[in-house]
Short mmCIF file of C-alpha atoms in Angstrom, two decimals:
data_model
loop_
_atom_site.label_atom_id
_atom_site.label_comp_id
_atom_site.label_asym_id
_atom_site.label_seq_id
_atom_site.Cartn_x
_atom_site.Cartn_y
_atom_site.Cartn_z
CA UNK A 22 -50.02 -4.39 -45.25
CA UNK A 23 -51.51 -7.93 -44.07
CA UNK A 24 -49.95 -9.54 -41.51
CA UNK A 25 -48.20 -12.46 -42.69
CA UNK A 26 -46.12 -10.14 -44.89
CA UNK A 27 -45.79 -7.90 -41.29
CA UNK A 28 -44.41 -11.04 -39.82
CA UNK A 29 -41.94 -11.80 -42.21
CA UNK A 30 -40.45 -8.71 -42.10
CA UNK A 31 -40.33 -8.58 -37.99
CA UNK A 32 -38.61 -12.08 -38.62
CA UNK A 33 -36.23 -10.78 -41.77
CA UNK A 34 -35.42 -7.38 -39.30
CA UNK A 35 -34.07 -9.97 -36.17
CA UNK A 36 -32.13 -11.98 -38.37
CA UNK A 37 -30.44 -9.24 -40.12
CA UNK A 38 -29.69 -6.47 -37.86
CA UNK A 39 -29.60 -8.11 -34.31
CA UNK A 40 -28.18 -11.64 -34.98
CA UNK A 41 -31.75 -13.75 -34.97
CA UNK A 42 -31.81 -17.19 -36.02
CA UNK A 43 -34.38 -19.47 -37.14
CA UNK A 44 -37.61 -19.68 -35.40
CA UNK A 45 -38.00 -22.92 -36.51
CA UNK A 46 -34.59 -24.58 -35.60
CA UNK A 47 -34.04 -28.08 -34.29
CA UNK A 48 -31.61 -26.96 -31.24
CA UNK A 49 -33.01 -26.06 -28.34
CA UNK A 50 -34.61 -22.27 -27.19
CA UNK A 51 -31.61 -19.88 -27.42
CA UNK A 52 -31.23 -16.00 -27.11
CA UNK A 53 -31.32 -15.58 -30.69
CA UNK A 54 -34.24 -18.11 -31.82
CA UNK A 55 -35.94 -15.52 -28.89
CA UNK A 56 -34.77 -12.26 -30.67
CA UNK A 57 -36.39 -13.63 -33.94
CA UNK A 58 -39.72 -14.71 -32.21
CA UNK A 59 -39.90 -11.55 -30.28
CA UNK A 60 -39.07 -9.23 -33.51
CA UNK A 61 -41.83 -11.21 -35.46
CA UNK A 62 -43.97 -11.06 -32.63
CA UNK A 63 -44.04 -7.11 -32.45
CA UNK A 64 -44.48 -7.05 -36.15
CA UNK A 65 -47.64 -8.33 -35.72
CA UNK A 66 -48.99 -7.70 -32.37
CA UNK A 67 -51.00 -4.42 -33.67
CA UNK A 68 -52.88 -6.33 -36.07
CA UNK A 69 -54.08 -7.85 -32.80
CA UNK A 70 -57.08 -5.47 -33.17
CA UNK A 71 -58.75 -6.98 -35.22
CA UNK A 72 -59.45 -9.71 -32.12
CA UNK A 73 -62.23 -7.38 -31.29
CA UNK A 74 -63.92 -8.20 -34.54
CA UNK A 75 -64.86 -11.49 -33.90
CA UNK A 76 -66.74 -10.37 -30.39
CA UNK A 77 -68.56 -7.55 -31.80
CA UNK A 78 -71.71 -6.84 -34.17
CA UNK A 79 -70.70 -3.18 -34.77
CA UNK A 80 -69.77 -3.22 -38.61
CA UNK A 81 -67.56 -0.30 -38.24
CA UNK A 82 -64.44 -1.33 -36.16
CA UNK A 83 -63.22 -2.05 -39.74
CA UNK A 84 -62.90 1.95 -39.78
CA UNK A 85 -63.16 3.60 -36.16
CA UNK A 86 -60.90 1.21 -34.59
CA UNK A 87 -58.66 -1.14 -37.03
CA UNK A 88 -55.71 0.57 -37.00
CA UNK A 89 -56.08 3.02 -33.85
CA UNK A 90 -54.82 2.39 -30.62
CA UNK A 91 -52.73 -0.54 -31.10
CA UNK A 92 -50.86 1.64 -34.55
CA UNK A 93 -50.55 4.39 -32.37
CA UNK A 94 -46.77 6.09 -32.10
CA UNK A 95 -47.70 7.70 -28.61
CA UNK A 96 -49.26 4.20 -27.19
CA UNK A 97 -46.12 2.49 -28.84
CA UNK A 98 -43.65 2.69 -25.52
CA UNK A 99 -46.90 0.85 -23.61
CA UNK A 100 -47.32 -1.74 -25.29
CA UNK A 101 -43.49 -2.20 -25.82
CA UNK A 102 -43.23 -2.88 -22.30
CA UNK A 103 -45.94 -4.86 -21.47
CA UNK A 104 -45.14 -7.44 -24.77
CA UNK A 105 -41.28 -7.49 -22.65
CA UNK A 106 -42.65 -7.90 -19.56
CA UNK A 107 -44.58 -10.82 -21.18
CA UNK A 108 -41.52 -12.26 -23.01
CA UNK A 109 -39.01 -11.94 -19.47
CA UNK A 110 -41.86 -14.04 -17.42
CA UNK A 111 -42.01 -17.10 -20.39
CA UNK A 112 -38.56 -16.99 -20.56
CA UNK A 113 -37.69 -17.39 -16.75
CA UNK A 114 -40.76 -19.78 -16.10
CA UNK A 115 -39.02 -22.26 -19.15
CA UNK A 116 -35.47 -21.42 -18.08
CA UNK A 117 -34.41 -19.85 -21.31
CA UNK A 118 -31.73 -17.52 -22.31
CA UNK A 119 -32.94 -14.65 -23.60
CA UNK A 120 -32.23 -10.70 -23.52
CA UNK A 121 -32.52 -8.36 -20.49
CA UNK A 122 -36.07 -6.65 -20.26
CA UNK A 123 -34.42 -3.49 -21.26
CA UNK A 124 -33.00 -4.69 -24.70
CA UNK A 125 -36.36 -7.00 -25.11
CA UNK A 126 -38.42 -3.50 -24.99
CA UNK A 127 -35.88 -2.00 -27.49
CA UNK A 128 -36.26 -5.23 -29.96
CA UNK A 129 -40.49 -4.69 -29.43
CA UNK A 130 -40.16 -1.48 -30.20
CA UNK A 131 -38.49 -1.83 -33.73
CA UNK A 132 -41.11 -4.42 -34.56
CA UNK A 133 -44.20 -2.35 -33.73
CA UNK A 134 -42.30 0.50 -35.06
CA UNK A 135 -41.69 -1.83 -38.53
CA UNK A 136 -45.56 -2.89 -38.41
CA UNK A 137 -46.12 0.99 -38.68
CA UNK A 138 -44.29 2.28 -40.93
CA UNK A 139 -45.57 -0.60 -43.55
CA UNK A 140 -48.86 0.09 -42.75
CA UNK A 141 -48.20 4.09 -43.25
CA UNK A 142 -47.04 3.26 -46.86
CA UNK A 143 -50.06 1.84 -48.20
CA UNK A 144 -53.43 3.18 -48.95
CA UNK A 145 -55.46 2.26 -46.12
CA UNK A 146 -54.69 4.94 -43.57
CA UNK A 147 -53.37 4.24 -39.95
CA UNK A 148 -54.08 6.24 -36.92
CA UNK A 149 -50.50 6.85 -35.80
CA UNK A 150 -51.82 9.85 -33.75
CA UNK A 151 -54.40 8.34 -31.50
CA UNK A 152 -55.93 8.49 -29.12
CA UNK A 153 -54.90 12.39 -29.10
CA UNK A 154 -56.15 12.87 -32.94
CA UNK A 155 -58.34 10.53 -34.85
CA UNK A 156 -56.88 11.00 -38.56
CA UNK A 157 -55.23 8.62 -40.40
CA UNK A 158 -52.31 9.33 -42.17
CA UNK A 159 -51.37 7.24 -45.53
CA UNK A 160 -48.21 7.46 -47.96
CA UNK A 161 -49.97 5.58 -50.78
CA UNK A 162 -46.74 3.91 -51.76
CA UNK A 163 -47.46 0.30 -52.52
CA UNK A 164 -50.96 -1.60 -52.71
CA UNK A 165 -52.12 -3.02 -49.28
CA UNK A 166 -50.93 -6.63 -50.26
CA UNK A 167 -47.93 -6.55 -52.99
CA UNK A 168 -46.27 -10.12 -53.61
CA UNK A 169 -43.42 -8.51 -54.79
CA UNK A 170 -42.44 -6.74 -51.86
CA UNK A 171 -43.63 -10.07 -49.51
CA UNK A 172 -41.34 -12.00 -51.75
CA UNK A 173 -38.08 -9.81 -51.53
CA UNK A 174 -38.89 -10.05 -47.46
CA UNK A 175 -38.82 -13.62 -47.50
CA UNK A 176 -36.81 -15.43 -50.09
CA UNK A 177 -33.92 -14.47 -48.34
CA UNK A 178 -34.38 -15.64 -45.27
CA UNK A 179 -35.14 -19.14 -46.82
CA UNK A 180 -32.35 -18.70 -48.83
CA UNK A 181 -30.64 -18.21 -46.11
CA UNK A 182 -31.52 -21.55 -44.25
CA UNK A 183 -31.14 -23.49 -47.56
CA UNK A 184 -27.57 -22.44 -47.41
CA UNK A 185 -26.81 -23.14 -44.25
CA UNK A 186 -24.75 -26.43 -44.62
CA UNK A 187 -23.14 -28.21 -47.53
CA UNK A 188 -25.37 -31.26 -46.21
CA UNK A 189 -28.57 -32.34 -48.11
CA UNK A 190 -28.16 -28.60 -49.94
CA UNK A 191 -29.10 -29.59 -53.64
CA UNK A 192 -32.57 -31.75 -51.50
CA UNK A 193 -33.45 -28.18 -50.15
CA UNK A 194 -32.84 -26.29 -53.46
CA UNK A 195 -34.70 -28.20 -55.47
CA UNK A 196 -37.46 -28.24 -53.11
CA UNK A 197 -37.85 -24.71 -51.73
CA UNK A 198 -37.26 -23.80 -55.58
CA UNK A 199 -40.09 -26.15 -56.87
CA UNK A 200 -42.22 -24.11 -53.53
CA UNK A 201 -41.81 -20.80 -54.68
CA UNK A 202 -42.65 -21.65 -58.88
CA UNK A 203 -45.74 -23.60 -57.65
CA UNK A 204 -46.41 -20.21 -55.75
CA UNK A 205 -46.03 -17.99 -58.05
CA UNK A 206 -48.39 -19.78 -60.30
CA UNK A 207 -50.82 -19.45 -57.88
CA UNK A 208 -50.17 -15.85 -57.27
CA UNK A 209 -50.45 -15.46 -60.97
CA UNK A 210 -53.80 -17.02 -61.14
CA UNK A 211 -55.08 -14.73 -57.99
CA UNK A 212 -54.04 -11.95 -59.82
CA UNK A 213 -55.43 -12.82 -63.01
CA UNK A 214 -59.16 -13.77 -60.82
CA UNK A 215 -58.84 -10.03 -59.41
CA UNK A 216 -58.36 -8.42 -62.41
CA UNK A 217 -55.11 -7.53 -61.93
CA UNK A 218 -53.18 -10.00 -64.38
CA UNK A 219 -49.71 -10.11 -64.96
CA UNK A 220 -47.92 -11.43 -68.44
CA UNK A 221 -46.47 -14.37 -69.53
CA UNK A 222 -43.06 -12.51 -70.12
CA UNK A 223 -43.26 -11.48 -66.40
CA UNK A 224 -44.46 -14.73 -65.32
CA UNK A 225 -41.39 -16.64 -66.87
CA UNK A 226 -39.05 -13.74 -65.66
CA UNK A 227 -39.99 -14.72 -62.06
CA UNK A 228 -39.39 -18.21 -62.74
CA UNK A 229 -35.91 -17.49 -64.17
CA UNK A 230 -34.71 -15.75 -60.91
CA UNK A 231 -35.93 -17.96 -58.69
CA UNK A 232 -33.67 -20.42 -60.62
CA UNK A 233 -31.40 -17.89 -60.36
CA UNK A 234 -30.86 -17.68 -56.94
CA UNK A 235 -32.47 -21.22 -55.70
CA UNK A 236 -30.57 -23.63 -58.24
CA UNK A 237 -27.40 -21.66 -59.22
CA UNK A 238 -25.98 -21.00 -56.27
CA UNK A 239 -26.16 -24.91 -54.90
CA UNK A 240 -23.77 -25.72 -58.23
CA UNK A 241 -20.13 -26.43 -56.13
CA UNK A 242 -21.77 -25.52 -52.89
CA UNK A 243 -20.70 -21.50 -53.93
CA UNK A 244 -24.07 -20.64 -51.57
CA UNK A 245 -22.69 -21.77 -48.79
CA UNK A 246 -19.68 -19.43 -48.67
CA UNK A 247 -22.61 -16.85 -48.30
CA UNK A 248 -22.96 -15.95 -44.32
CA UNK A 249 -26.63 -16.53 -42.93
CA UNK A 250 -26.76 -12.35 -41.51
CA UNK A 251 -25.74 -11.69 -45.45
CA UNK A 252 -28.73 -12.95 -47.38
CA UNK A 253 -31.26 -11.84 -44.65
CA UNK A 254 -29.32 -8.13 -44.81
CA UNK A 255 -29.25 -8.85 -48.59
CA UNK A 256 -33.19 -8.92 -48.55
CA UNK A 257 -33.60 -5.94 -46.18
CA UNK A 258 -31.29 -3.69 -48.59
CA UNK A 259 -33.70 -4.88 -51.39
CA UNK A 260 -36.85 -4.56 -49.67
CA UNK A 261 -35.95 -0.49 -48.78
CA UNK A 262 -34.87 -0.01 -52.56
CA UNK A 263 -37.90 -1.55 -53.26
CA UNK A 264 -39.98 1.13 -51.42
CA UNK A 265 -37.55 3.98 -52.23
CA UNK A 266 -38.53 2.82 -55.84
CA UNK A 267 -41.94 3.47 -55.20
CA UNK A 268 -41.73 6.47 -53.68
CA UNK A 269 -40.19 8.50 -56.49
CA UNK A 270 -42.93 5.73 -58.70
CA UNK A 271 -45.57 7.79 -56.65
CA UNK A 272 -44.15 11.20 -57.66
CA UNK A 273 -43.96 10.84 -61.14
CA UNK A 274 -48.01 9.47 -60.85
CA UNK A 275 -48.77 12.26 -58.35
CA UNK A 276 -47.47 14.40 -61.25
CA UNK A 277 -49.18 12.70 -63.75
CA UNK A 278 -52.40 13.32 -62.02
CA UNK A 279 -52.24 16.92 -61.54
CA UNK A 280 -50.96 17.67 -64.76
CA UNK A 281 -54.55 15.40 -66.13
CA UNK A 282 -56.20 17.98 -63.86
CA UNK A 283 -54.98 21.12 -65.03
CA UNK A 284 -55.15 20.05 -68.91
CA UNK A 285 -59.00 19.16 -68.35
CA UNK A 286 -59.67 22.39 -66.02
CA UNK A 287 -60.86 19.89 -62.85
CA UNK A 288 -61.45 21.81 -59.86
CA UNK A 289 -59.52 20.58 -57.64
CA UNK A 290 -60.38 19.49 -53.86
CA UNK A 291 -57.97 16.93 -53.54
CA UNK A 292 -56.41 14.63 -55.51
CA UNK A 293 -54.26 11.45 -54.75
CA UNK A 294 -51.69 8.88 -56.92
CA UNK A 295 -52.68 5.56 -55.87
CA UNK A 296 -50.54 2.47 -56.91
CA UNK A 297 -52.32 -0.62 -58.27
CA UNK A 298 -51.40 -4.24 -58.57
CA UNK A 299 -49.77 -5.91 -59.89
CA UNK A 300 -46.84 -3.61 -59.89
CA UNK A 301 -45.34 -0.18 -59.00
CA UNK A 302 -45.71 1.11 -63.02
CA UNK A 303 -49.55 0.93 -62.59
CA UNK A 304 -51.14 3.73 -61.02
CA UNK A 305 -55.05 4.89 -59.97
CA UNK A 306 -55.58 8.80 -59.62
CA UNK A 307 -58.04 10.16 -58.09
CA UNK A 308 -59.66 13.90 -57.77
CA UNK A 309 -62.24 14.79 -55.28
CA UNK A 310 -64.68 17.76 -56.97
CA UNK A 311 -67.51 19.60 -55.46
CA UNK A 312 -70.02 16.88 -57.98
CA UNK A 313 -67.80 13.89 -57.54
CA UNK A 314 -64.54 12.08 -58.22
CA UNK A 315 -62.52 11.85 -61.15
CA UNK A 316 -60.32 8.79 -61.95
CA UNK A 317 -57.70 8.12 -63.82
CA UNK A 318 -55.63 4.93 -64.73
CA UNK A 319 -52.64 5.39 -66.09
CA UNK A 320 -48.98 2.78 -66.67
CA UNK A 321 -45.61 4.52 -66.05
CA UNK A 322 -43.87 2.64 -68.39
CA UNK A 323 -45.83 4.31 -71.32
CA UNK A 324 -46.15 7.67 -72.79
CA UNK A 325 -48.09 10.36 -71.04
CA UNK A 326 -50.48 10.96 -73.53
CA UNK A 327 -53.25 13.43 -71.89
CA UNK A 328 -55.75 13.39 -74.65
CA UNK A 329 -55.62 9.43 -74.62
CA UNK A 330 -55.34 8.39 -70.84
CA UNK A 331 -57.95 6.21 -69.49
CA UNK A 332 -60.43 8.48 -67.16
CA UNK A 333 -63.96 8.27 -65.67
CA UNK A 334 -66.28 10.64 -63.65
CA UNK A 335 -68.67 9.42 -60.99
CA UNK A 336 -70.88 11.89 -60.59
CA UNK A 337 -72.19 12.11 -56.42
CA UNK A 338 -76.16 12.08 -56.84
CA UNK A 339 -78.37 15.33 -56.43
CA UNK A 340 -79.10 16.25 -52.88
CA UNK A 341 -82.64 14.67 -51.33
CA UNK A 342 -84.46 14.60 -48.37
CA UNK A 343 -83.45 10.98 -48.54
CA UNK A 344 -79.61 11.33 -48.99
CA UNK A 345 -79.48 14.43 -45.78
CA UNK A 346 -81.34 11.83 -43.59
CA UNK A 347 -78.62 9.35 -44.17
CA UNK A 348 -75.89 11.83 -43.31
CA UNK A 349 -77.54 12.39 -40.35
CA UNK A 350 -76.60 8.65 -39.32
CA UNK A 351 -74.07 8.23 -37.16
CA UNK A 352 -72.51 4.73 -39.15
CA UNK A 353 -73.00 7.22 -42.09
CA UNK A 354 -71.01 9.93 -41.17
CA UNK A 355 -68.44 7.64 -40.16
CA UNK A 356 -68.20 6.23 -43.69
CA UNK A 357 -67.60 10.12 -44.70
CA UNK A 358 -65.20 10.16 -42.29
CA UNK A 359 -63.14 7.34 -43.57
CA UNK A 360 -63.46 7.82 -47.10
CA UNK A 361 -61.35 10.09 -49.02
CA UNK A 362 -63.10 9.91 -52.57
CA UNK A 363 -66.42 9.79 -51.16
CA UNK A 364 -69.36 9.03 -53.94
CA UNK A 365 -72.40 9.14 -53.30
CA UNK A 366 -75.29 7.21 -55.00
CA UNK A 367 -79.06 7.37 -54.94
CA UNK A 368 -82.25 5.05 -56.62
CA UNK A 369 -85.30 3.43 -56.21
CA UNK A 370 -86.55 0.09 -55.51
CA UNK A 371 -89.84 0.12 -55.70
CA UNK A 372 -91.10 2.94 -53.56
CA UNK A 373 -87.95 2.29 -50.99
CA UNK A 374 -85.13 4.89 -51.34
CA UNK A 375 -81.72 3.54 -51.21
CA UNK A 376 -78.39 5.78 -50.81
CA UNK A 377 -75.15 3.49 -51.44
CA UNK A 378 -71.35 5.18 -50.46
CA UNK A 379 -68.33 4.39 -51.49
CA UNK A 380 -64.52 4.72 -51.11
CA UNK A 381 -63.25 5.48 -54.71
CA UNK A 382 -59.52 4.64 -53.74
CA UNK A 383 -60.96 1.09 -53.20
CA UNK A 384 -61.04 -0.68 -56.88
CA UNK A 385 -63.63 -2.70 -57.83
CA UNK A 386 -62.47 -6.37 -57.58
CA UNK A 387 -64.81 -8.15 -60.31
CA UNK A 388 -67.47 -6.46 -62.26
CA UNK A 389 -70.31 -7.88 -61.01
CA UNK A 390 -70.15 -7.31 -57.46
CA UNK A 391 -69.93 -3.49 -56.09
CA UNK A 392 -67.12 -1.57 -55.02
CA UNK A 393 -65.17 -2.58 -51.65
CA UNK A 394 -66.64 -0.62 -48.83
CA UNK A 395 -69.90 -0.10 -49.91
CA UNK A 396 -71.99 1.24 -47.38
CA UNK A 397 -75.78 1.17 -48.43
CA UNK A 398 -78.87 2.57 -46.34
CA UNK A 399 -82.00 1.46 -47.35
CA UNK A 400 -85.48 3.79 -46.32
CA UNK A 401 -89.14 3.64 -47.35
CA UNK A 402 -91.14 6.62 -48.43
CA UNK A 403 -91.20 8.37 -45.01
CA UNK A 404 -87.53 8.31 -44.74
CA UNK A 405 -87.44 5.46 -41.84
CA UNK A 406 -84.49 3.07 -42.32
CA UNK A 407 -85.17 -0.14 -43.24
CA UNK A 408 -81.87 -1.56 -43.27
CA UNK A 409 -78.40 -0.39 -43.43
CA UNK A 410 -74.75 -2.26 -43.75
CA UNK A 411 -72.00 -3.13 -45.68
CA UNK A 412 -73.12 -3.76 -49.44
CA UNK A 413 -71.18 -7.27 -49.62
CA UNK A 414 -72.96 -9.16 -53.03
#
């Protein structure tokens, strides 16, 4: 999940559950502007990893460490503590109100906790076990970022604050409502650049709720009868029906998938249901073989018609002595290690050798640039590297 979307769910969580406010109020520091900021706060502090990025050359902390430590259930109760410790010195050095150190390490532990769990659902993997076992565990429930799901977080919770007082209401309406269209015209134009479009019909659908529940509801003030905790509990309720949806949209793909597999004999390794943008009907399965990967692209909302699905095979490329000196790399076999649908390719340039893998479960963005996390080693006839990296163009 990326970590905007992480932070407005930390934020949505404190406002619904343990009686947050605003973060951005005009009245002064309180106890619960500090529940919000702390519950947001959590939500993203293990994305704080990636910090270590910007100091480093090694190209792998995308894989060996994003993810680890700071995702980790057993290192959880650690940093918990510490982020409270942090929060109880701030508060007493600017005089604030704010929750006891105990109930501070309670509210920091439901945001890392929340930062997990979203992470767990997507397709990425996260390393909930470390440092005592490197794997990384992923439910494969919703894409990594999925507006839908970022929207149902945080519509409410502006919802909420538009409703707040009878005072300058219709102002807010018609502004946050004319906010949200403009940006979901741009998220329909993103979507459309990565191949992922969505159609008119659904376009104009979105449009109509957010009229729905941004314009109607300011008509007689009727919106502000609506308590602040309801709307932000409102969004919570539909965010978890949201994933619940998913899940049992993941079984009926996982079952798709296998059933592909036995009608087309596959010898099975492994096989996953991956979901796809831009919503929770489209579907990418994938089956690891002894000579490759299969994959198969499939919408819920239509037939299952074996004979006529979508599929393609990318065949790994014949062993060389070329291909077992990359394994032998160590950046190499740390690619294996992170890749579930490993391919393998192989060709010549010139009288170089060059051996590209890739993550299958990663689609390819636009057609003419490679697959996301490409790793490509480059050798000349004697099987000394010449260069090796990230294929990024």
């Amino acid at each position: 999940m990326d970590t905007i979307t992480h932070g407005i769910a930390g934020a949505l969580i404190g406002k619904a559950l343990f009686r947050g406010e605003d973060m951005f109020a005009r009245k002064p520091m309180n106890r619960a502007r500090i529940i919000t900021w702390s519950l947001m706060l959590g939500a993203i502090f293990p994305d704080s990893d990636m910090l270590r990025e910007w100091f480093s050359s090694n190209q792998m902390l995308i894989l060996t460490w994003h993810r680890s430590i700071t995702h980790s259930l057993i290192c959880m109760p650690f940093f918990a503590l510490t982020l409270a410790g942090l929060t109880r010195w701030v508060v007493r050095w600017r005089k604030w109100d704010a929750p006891s150190f105990a109930a501070l390490t309670g509210i920091y532990v439901v945001g890392i906790l929340s930062h997990i769990f979203l992470d767990l659902v997507t397709t990425f993997g996260t390393m909930i076990w470390s440092p005592l076992q490197w794997s990384r565990p992923a439910w494969d429930l919703i894409f990594i970022i999925d507006f839908t799901f970022t929207a149902l977080l945080f519509c409410p919770q502006i919802l909420a604050w538009v409703y707040r007082q009878a005072e300058g209401l219709k102002n807010r309406a018609i502004i946050t409502w004319s906010v949200f269209v403009l940006a979901s015209l741009v998220a329909t134009a993103l979507l459309k650049i990565v191949g992922a479009p969505i159609s008119a019909q659904t376009a104009l659908i979105v449009i109509l709720l957010l009229t729905v529940f941004f314009l109607l509801p300011a008509l007689r003030f009727k919106g502000v009868g609506i308590r602040y905790a309801v709307w932000n509990r409102a969004g919570l309720a539909a965010s978890m029906l949201y994933l619940a949806a998913a899940f049992f949209a993941h079984r009926a793909a996982l079952e798709r998938v296998e059933k592909f597999a036995s009608a087309f004999q596959v010898k099975v390794e492994s096989l996953g249901a991956l979901p796809l943008p831009p919503s929770m009907w489209h579907w990418d399965g994938l089956i690891n073989t002894q000579q490759g990967v299969y994959e198969v692209r499939f919408d819920l909302s239509e037939h299952a018609d074996l004979s006529a699905i979508e599929h393609r095979y990318y065949p790994d490329a014949l062993p060389n002595q070329y291909i077992d000196a990359a394994k032998r790399l160590r950046e190499v076999q740390e690619v294996y290690w992170f890749s579930r649908f490993p391919v393998t390719r192989f060709h010549k340039e010139g009288s170089d050798a060059v051996v590209e893998i890739y993550d299958a479960r990663f689609p390819r963005v636009r057609k003419d640039r490679p697959a996301s996390f490409t790793y490509r080693v480059k050798m000349d006839e004697s099987g000394k590297v010449i260069s090796q990296g990230w294929l990024r163009e």
